[in-house]
Amino acid sequence: RNGEPLGILATHFCQPRHSSEHDLRFLDLYAHLAAEFIERKRAEERLRRNEIYLEEGQRLSHTASWAWNVSTGEVYWSTEMFRIFDLDPDIVKPGYPDVLQYVHGDDRVRVKKTFEDAVRQKKEYELAYRIVWSNGTIRYIHNLAHPVFNERGTLLEYVGTTIDTTERVQAEERVRKAYERVDMILESISDNFFGLDKEGRFTYFNPHAANQKRALGRDPDALI
């Protein structure tokens, strides 16, 4: 259709002959069908390649995609979504509210309320919560969802992304606990301990140093 050569169509006859009008019409039909077949196969290959790239990108970034049809309740999950929830796509068919059974019990009511409030108000929502695998492993995920409307403004579906944030959350927790241990040590020592930045400004006083400043008539909080 765009003038690009797609291939060669050859016809063979048992005896030398001139093609009739009937032959030429069929030849034109065959060429048209062959062109459509080749173009369709190329489009399918491009789509398959794009799907592979998308799936690999989701796997590497721990980011999954999903969609939920408001009227039919039909749910689509990408391959990475099943991996995040540690579920077998050949066994489990995702759906709402069934998916709530995988949400941590302490987060379930909040997740349900946030999602249903967003649907009722037809708005976007963002939510972080925990899920529990069948073996008891707790994972942290972050959802971002966007409503899709038709030309009349009717809500059709929600599409969204789900990110596995477990490693980041656990790293932040380790850092927080490390800071707590440092603070506990600094607050327990009997010496005056304070911190300065490179400009010579106070950034920290332990309790003994803060008390010393107060004894000298200075407010330690105002000095930081």
PDB file of C-alpha atoms in Angstrom:
ATOM      1  CA  ARG A   1       0.000   0.000   0.000  1.00  0.00           C
ATOM      2  CA  ASN A   2       2.877   2.442   0.675  1.00  0.00           C
ATOM      3  CA  GLY A   3       4.865   1.365  -2.396  1.00  0.00           C
ATOM      4  CA  GLU A   4       7.352  -0.812  -0.499  1.00  0.00           C
ATOM      5  CA  PRO A   5       8.234  -4.088  -2.269  1.00  0.00           C
ATOM      6  CA  LEU A   6       7.188  -6.945   0.014  1.00  0.00           C
ATOM      7  CA  GLY A   7       8.104 -10.008  -2.083  1.00  0.00           C
ATOM      8  CA  ILE A   8       7.616 -11.814  -5.368  1.00  0.00           C
ATOM      9  CA  LEU A   9       4.507 -13.648  -6.501  1.00  0.00           C
ATOM     10  CA  ALA A  10       5.235 -16.253  -9.216  1.00  0.00           C
ATOM     11  CA  THR A  11       2.722 -18.232 -11.287  1.00  0.00           C
ATOM     12  CA  HIS A  12       3.557 -21.317 -13.347  1.00  0.00           C
ATOM     13  CA  PHE A  13       1.564 -23.044 -16.057  1.00  0.00           C
ATOM     14  CA  CYS A  14       2.086 -26.417 -17.708  1.00  0.00           C
ATOM     15  CA  GLN A  15       2.053 -24.887 -21.201  1.00  0.00           C
ATOM     16  CA  PRO A  16       3.149 -21.483 -22.573  1.00  0.00           C
ATOM     17  CA  ARG A  17       0.212 -19.113 -22.564  1.00  0.00           C
ATOM     18  CA  HIS A  18      -0.894 -15.496 -22.314  1.00  0.00           C
ATOM     19  CA  SER A  19      -2.627 -14.564 -19.045  1.00  0.00           C
ATOM     20  CA  SER A  20      -6.300 -13.873 -19.552  1.00  0.00           C
ATOM     21  CA  GLU A  21      -8.253 -11.075 -17.888  1.00  0.00           C
ATOM     22  CA  HIS A  22      -9.593 -13.719 -15.507  1.00  0.00           C
ATOM     23  CA  ASP A  23      -6.017 -14.812 -14.648  1.00  0.00           C
ATOM     24  CA  LEU A  24      -4.919 -11.222 -14.074  1.00  0.00           C
ATOM     25  CA  ARG A  25      -7.832 -10.535 -11.748  1.00  0.00           C
ATOM     26  CA  PHE A  26      -6.970 -13.579  -9.666  1.00  0.00           C
ATOM     27  CA  LEU A  27      -3.277 -12.652  -9.755  1.00  0.00           C
ATOM     28  CA  ASP A  28      -4.176  -9.208  -8.430  1.00  0.00           C
ATOM     29  CA  LEU A  29      -6.286 -10.827  -5.695  1.00  0.00           C
ATOM     30  CA  TYR A  30      -3.457 -13.194  -4.722  1.00  0.00           C
ATOM     31  CA  ALA A  31      -0.977 -10.325  -4.622  1.00  0.00           C
ATOM     32  CA  HIS A  32      -3.322  -8.296  -2.416  1.00  0.00           C
ATOM     33  CA  LEU A  33      -3.828 -11.219  -0.010  1.00  0.00           C
ATOM     34  CA  ALA A  34      -0.100 -11.959   0.088  1.00  0.00           C
ATOM     35  CA  ALA A  35       0.692  -8.316   0.823  1.00  0.00           C
ATOM     36  CA  GLU A  36      -1.837  -8.238   3.651  1.00  0.00           C
ATOM     37  CA  PHE A  37      -0.444 -11.458   5.092  1.00  0.00           C
ATOM     38  CA  ILE A  38       3.161 -10.187   4.998  1.00  0.00           C
ATOM     39  CA  GLU A  39       2.221  -6.821   6.518  1.00  0.00           C
ATOM     40  CA  ARG A  40       0.170  -8.514   9.227  1.00  0.00           C
ATOM     41  CA  LYS A  41       3.039 -10.872  10.090  1.00  0.00           C
ATOM     42  CA  ARG A  42       5.417  -7.912  10.281  1.00  0.00           C
ATOM     43  CA  ALA A  43       3.026  -6.016  12.559  1.00  0.00           C
ATOM     44  CA  GLU A  44       2.611  -9.093  14.772  1.00  0.00           C
ATOM     45  CA  GLU A  45       6.383  -9.447  14.990  1.00  0.00           C
ATOM     46  CA  ARG A  46       6.800  -5.787  15.949  1.00  0.00           C
ATOM     47  CA  LEU A  47       4.070  -6.162  18.577  1.00  0.00           C
ATOM     48  CA  ARG A  48       5.659  -9.348  19.926  1.00  0.00           C
ATOM     49  CA  ARG A  49       9.057  -7.652  20.068  1.00  0.00           C
ATOM     50  CA  ASN A  50       7.575  -4.620  21.855  1.00  0.00           C
ATOM     51  CA  GLU A  51       5.823  -6.893  24.352  1.00  0.00           C
ATOM     52  CA  ILE A  52       9.123  -8.668  25.058  1.00  0.00           C
ATOM     53  CA  TYR A  53      10.890  -5.335  25.598  1.00  0.00           C
ATOM     54  CA  LEU A  54       8.072  -4.120  27.857  1.00  0.00           C
ATOM     55  CA  GLU A  55       8.063  -7.328  29.889  1.00  0.00           C
ATOM     56  CA  GLU A  56      11.843  -7.239  30.310  1.00  0.00           C
ATOM     57  CA  GLY A  57      11.733  -3.568  31.279  1.00  0.00           C
ATOM     58  CA  GLN A  58       9.062  -4.291  33.890  1.00  0.00           C
ATOM     59  CA  ARG A  59      11.075  -7.207  35.259  1.00  0.00           C
ATOM     60  CA  LEU A  60      14.260  -5.143  35.600  1.00  0.00           C
ATOM     61  CA  SER A  61      12.507  -2.176  37.226  1.00  0.00           C
ATOM     62  CA  HIS A  62      10.120  -4.300  39.358  1.00  0.00           C
ATOM     63  CA  THR A  63       7.280  -2.273  37.833  1.00  0.00           C
ATOM     64  CA  ALA A  64       4.081  -4.013  36.733  1.00  0.00           C
ATOM     65  CA  SER A  65       1.042  -2.783  34.809  1.00  0.00           C
ATOM     66  CA  TRP A  66      -2.625  -3.624  35.277  1.00  0.00           C
ATOM     67  CA  ALA A  67      -6.126  -2.622  34.206  1.00  0.00           C
ATOM     68  CA  TRP A  68      -9.548  -3.047  35.795  1.00  0.00           C
ATOM     69  CA  ASN A  69     -12.784  -2.731  33.790  1.00  0.00           C
ATOM     70  CA  VAL A  70     -15.304  -0.975  36.026  1.00  0.00           C
ATOM     71  CA  SER A  71     -18.441  -2.352  34.357  1.00  0.00           C
ATOM     72  CA  THR A  72     -17.395  -5.971  33.727  1.00  0.00           C
ATOM     73  CA  GLY A  73     -14.977  -6.402  36.622  1.00  0.00           C
ATOM     74  CA  GLU A  74     -12.444  -7.910  34.215  1.00  0.00           C
ATOM     75  CA  VAL A  75      -8.846  -7.488  35.368  1.00  0.00           C
ATOM     76  CA  TYR A  76      -5.636  -7.570  33.337  1.00  0.00           C
ATOM     77  CA  TRP A  77      -2.247  -8.197  34.987  1.00  0.00           C
ATOM     78  CA  SER A  78       1.122  -8.077  33.268  1.00  0.00           C
ATOM     79  CA  THR A  79       3.571 -10.934  33.837  1.00  0.00           C
ATOM     80  CA  GLU A  80       5.521  -8.816  36.330  1.00  0.00           C
ATOM     81  CA  MET A  81       2.346  -8.254  38.368  1.00  0.00           C
ATOM     82  CA  PHE A  82       2.026 -12.002  38.906  1.00  0.00           C
ATOM     83  CA  ARG A  83       5.711 -12.148  39.889  1.00  0.00           C
ATOM     84  CA  ILE A  84       5.307  -9.338  42.432  1.00  0.00           C
ATOM     85  CA  PHE A  85       2.403 -11.199  44.049  1.00  0.00           C
ATOM     86  CA  ASP A  86       4.211 -14.568  43.673  1.00  0.00           C
ATOM     87  CA  LEU A  87       1.244 -16.064  41.827  1.00  0.00           C
ATOM     88  CA  ASP A  88       1.020 -18.468  38.882  1.00  0.00           C
ATOM     89  CA  PRO A  89      -0.829 -16.855  35.922  1.00  0.00           C
ATOM     90  CA  ASP A  90      -1.902 -20.327  34.732  1.00  0.00           C
ATOM     91  CA  ILE A  91      -3.674 -20.977  38.034  1.00  0.00           C
ATOM     92  CA  VAL A  92      -4.799 -17.630  39.442  1.00  0.00           C
ATOM     93  CA  LYS A  93      -7.263 -15.385  37.623  1.00  0.00           C
ATOM     94  CA  PRO A  94      -6.980 -11.867  39.101  1.00  0.00           C
ATOM     95  CA  GLY A  95     -10.121 -10.014  40.063  1.00  0.00           C
ATOM     96  CA  TYR A  96     -11.572  -7.546  42.519  1.00  0.00           C
ATOM     97  CA  PRO A  97     -12.292  -7.944  45.443  1.00  0.00           C
ATOM     98  CA  ASP A  98     -10.535 -11.341  45.407  1.00  0.00           C
ATOM     99  CA  VAL A  99      -7.153  -9.617  45.159  1.00  0.00           C
ATOM    100  CA  LEU A 100      -7.668  -8.178  48.659  1.00  0.00           C
ATOM    101  CA  GLN A 101      -6.915 -11.600  50.138  1.00  0.00           C
ATOM    102  CA  TYR A 102      -3.237 -11.057  49.271  1.00  0.00           C
ATOM    103  CA  VAL A 103      -3.091  -7.698  51.079  1.00  0.00           C
ATOM    104  CA  HIS A 104      -1.652  -7.649  54.589  1.00  0.00           C
ATOM    105  CA  GLY A 105      -4.465  -7.888  57.145  1.00  0.00           C
ATOM    106  CA  ASP A 106      -3.487  -4.593  58.805  1.00  0.00           C
ATOM    107  CA  ASP A 107      -3.619  -2.750  55.453  1.00  0.00           C
ATOM    108  CA  ARG A 108      -6.670  -4.400  53.883  1.00  0.00           C
ATOM    109  CA  VAL A 109      -9.384  -1.998  55.089  1.00  0.00           C
ATOM    110  CA  ARG A 110      -7.314   1.047  54.094  1.00  0.00           C
ATOM    111  CA  VAL A 111      -6.601  -0.377  50.622  1.00  0.00           C
ATOM    112  CA  LYS A 112     -10.264  -1.245  50.021  1.00  0.00           C
ATOM    113  CA  LYS A 113     -11.476   2.172  51.163  1.00  0.00           C
ATOM    114  CA  THR A 114      -8.881   4.086  49.106  1.00  0.00           C
ATOM    115  CA  PHE A 115      -9.685   2.168  45.925  1.00  0.00           C
ATOM    116  CA  GLU A 116     -13.470   2.302  46.269  1.00  0.00           C
ATOM    117  CA  ASP A 117     -13.410   6.008  47.209  1.00  0.00           C
ATOM    118  CA  ALA A 118     -11.330   6.708  44.077  1.00  0.00           C
ATOM    119  CA  VAL A 119     -13.785   4.784  41.880  1.00  0.00           C
ATOM    120  CA  ARG A 120     -16.770   6.586  43.402  1.00  0.00           C
ATOM    121  CA  GLN A 121     -15.113   9.989  42.960  1.00  0.00           C
ATOM    122  CA  LYS A 122     -13.617   9.009  39.569  1.00  0.00           C
ATOM    123  CA  LYS A 123     -10.166  10.244  40.504  1.00  0.00           C
ATOM    124  CA  GLU A 124      -6.562   9.082  40.480  1.00  0.00           C
ATOM    125  CA  TYR A 125      -5.099   7.475  43.545  1.00  0.00           C
ATOM    126  CA  GLU A 126      -1.699   6.582  44.947  1.00  0.00           C
ATOM    127  CA  LEU A 127      -1.241   4.017  47.685  1.00  0.00           C
ATOM    128  CA  ALA A 128       1.553   2.131  49.442  1.00  0.00           C
ATOM    129  CA  TYR A 129       0.774  -1.073  51.317  1.00  0.00           C
ATOM    130  CA  ARG A 130       1.997  -4.562  52.107  1.00  0.00           C
ATOM    131  CA  ILE A 131       1.137  -7.877  50.513  1.00  0.00           C
ATOM    132  CA  VAL A 132       1.730 -11.385  51.870  1.00  0.00           C
ATOM    133  CA  TRP A 133       2.946 -14.326  49.791  1.00  0.00           C
ATOM    134  CA  SER A 134       1.628 -17.827  50.346  1.00  0.00           C
ATOM    135  CA  ASN A 135       4.822 -18.696  52.277  1.00  0.00           C
ATOM    136  CA  GLY A 136       4.293 -15.781  54.678  1.00  0.00           C
ATOM    137  CA  THR A 137       6.829 -13.420  53.091  1.00  0.00           C
ATOM    138  CA  ILE A 138       5.817  -9.761  53.410  1.00  0.00           C
ATOM    139  CA  ARG A 139       6.475  -7.482  50.441  1.00  0.00           C
ATOM    140  CA  TYR A 140       6.016  -3.729  50.111  1.00  0.00           C
ATOM    141  CA  ILE A 141       4.378  -2.306  46.993  1.00  0.00           C
ATOM    142  CA  HIS A 142       3.340   1.106  45.691  1.00  0.00           C
ATOM    143  CA  ASN A 143       0.282   1.594  43.449  1.00  0.00           C
ATOM    144  CA  LEU A 144      -0.481   4.474  41.104  1.00  0.00           C
ATOM    145  CA  ALA A 145      -3.783   4.368  39.185  1.00  0.00           C
ATOM    146  CA  HIS A 146      -5.486   6.566  36.594  1.00  0.00           C
ATOM    147  CA  PRO A 147      -9.169   6.548  35.519  1.00  0.00           C
ATOM    148  CA  VAL A 148     -10.069   6.264  31.822  1.00  0.00           C
ATOM    149  CA  PHE A 149     -13.278   7.868  30.495  1.00  0.00           C
ATOM    150  CA  ASN A 150     -15.180   7.700  27.207  1.00  0.00           C
ATOM    151  CA  GLU A 151     -16.223  10.770  25.211  1.00  0.00           C
ATOM    152  CA  ARG A 152     -19.394  11.118  27.344  1.00  0.00           C
ATOM    153  CA  GLY A 153     -17.370  11.232  30.561  1.00  0.00           C
ATOM    154  CA  THR A 154     -18.367   7.724  31.688  1.00  0.00           C
ATOM    155  CA  LEU A 155     -15.713   5.917  33.713  1.00  0.00           C
ATOM    156  CA  LEU A 156     -14.614   2.865  31.728  1.00  0.00           C
ATOM    157  CA  GLU A 157     -11.635   1.451  33.578  1.00  0.00           C
ATOM    158  CA  TYR A 158      -8.658   2.073  35.794  1.00  0.00           C
ATOM    159  CA  VAL A 159      -5.142   1.523  34.494  1.00  0.00           C
ATOM    160  CA  GLY A 160      -2.173   1.619  36.772  1.00  0.00           C
ATOM    161  CA  THR A 161       1.305   0.571  37.754  1.00  0.00           C
ATOM    162  CA  THR A 162       2.509  -1.393  40.746  1.00  0.00           C
ATOM    163  CA  ILE A 163       6.113  -1.130  41.941  1.00  0.00           C
ATOM    164  CA  ASP A 164       7.823  -3.570  44.281  1.00  0.00           C
ATOM    165  CA  THR A 165       9.503  -1.246  46.795  1.00  0.00           C
ATOM    166  CA  THR A 166      10.549  -3.939  49.282  1.00  0.00           C
ATOM    167  CA  GLU A 167      14.309  -3.471  48.874  1.00  0.00           C
ATOM    168  CA  ARG A 168      14.049   0.323  49.199  1.00  0.00           C
ATOM    169  CA  VAL A 169      11.773   0.148  52.242  1.00  0.00           C
ATOM    170  CA  GLN A 170      14.048  -2.385  53.928  1.00  0.00           C
ATOM    171  CA  ALA A 171      17.124  -0.259  53.185  1.00  0.00           C
ATOM    172  CA  GLU A 172      15.420   2.823  54.638  1.00  0.00           C
ATOM    173  CA  GLU A 173      14.490   0.822  57.728  1.00  0.00           C
ATOM    174  CA  ARG A 174      18.102  -0.299  58.190  1.00  0.00           C
ATOM    175  CA  VAL A 175      19.294   3.314  57.910  1.00  0.00           C
ATOM    176  CA  ARG A 176      16.627   4.464  60.393  1.00  0.00           C
ATOM    177  CA  LYS A 177      17.659   1.822  62.917  1.00  0.00           C
ATOM    178  CA  ALA A 178      21.330   2.738  62.448  1.00  0.00           C
ATOM    179  CA  TYR A 179      20.517   6.391  63.198  1.00  0.00           C
ATOM    180  CA  GLU A 180      18.513   5.341  66.242  1.00  0.00           C
ATOM    181  CA  ARG A 181      21.471   3.339  67.544  1.00  0.00           C
ATOM    182  CA  VAL A 182      23.805   6.307  67.021  1.00  0.00           C
ATOM    183  CA  ASP A 183      21.367   8.664  68.740  1.00  0.00           C
ATOM    184  CA  MET A 184      21.020   6.254  71.663  1.00  0.00           C
ATOM    185  CA  ILE A 185      24.805   6.094  72.083  1.00  0.00           C
ATOM    186  CA  LEU A 186      25.259   9.866  71.845  1.00  0.00           C
ATOM    187  CA  GLU A 187      22.449  10.535  74.304  1.00  0.00           C
ATOM    188  CA  SER A 188      23.809   8.037  76.829  1.00  0.00           C
ATOM    189  CA  ILE A 189      27.384   9.329  77.031  1.00  0.00           C
ATOM    190  CA  SER A 190      28.166  11.763  79.841  1.00  0.00           C
ATOM    191  CA  ASP A 191      30.396  14.013  77.700  1.00  0.00           C
ATOM    192  CA  ASN A 192      29.174  17.099  75.901  1.00  0.00           C
ATOM    193  CA  PHE A 193      28.798  16.164  72.226  1.00  0.00           C
ATOM    194  CA  PHE A 194      27.815  18.492  69.411  1.00  0.00           C
ATOM    195  CA  GLY A 195      28.015  18.538  65.627  1.00  0.00           C
ATOM    196  CA  LEU A 196      29.057  21.275  63.231  1.00  0.00           C
ATOM    197  CA  ASP A 197      28.668  21.553  59.467  1.00  0.00           C
ATOM    198  CA  LYS A 198      31.445  22.802  57.183  1.00  0.00           C
ATOM    199  CA  GLU A 199      30.201  26.388  57.642  1.00  0.00           C
ATOM    200  CA  GLY A 200      30.683  26.102  61.411  1.00  0.00           C
ATOM    201  CA  ARG A 201      26.955  25.999  62.186  1.00  0.00           C
ATOM    202  CA  PHE A 202      25.588  23.742  64.909  1.00  0.00           C
ATOM    203  CA  THR A 203      23.703  20.679  63.639  1.00  0.00           C
ATOM    204  CA  TYR A 204      23.365  18.544  66.787  1.00  0.00           C
ATOM    205  CA  PHE A 205      23.589  18.643  70.598  1.00  0.00           C
ATOM    206  CA  ASN A 206      23.402  15.586  72.816  1.00  0.00           C
ATOM    207  CA  PRO A 207      21.437  16.112  76.067  1.00  0.00           C
ATOM    208  CA  HIS A 208      24.536  17.051  78.107  1.00  0.00           C
ATOM    209  CA  ALA A 209      25.707  19.595  75.541  1.00  0.00           C
ATOM    210  CA  ALA A 210      22.194  21.026  75.262  1.00  0.00           C
ATOM    211  CA  ASN A 211      21.986  21.408  79.051  1.00  0.00           C
ATOM    212  CA  GLN A 212      25.344  23.179  79.068  1.00  0.00           C
ATOM    213  CA  LYS A 213      24.086  25.673  76.462  1.00  0.00           C
ATOM    214  CA  ARG A 214      20.969  26.331  78.529  1.00  0.00           C
ATOM    215  CA  ALA A 215      23.156  26.891  81.617  1.00  0.00           C
ATOM    216  CA  LEU A 216      25.015  29.529  79.599  1.00  0.00           C
ATOM    217  CA  GLY A 217      21.708  31.200  78.693  1.00  0.00           C
ATOM    218  CA  ARG A 218      21.536  29.912  75.094  1.00  0.00           C
ATOM    219  CA  ASP A 219      18.683  28.002  73.455  1.00  0.00           C
ATOM    220  CA  PRO A 220      20.195  24.892  71.757  1.00  0.00           C
ATOM    221  CA  ASP A 221      17.172  24.509  69.439  1.00  0.00           C
ATOM    222  CA  ALA A 222      17.624  28.083  68.190  1.00  0.00           C
ATOM    223  CA  LEU A 223      21.313  27.462  67.569  1.00  0.00           C
ATOM    224  CA  ILE A 224      20.644  24.585  65.160  1.00  0.00           C
TER     225      ILE A 224
END
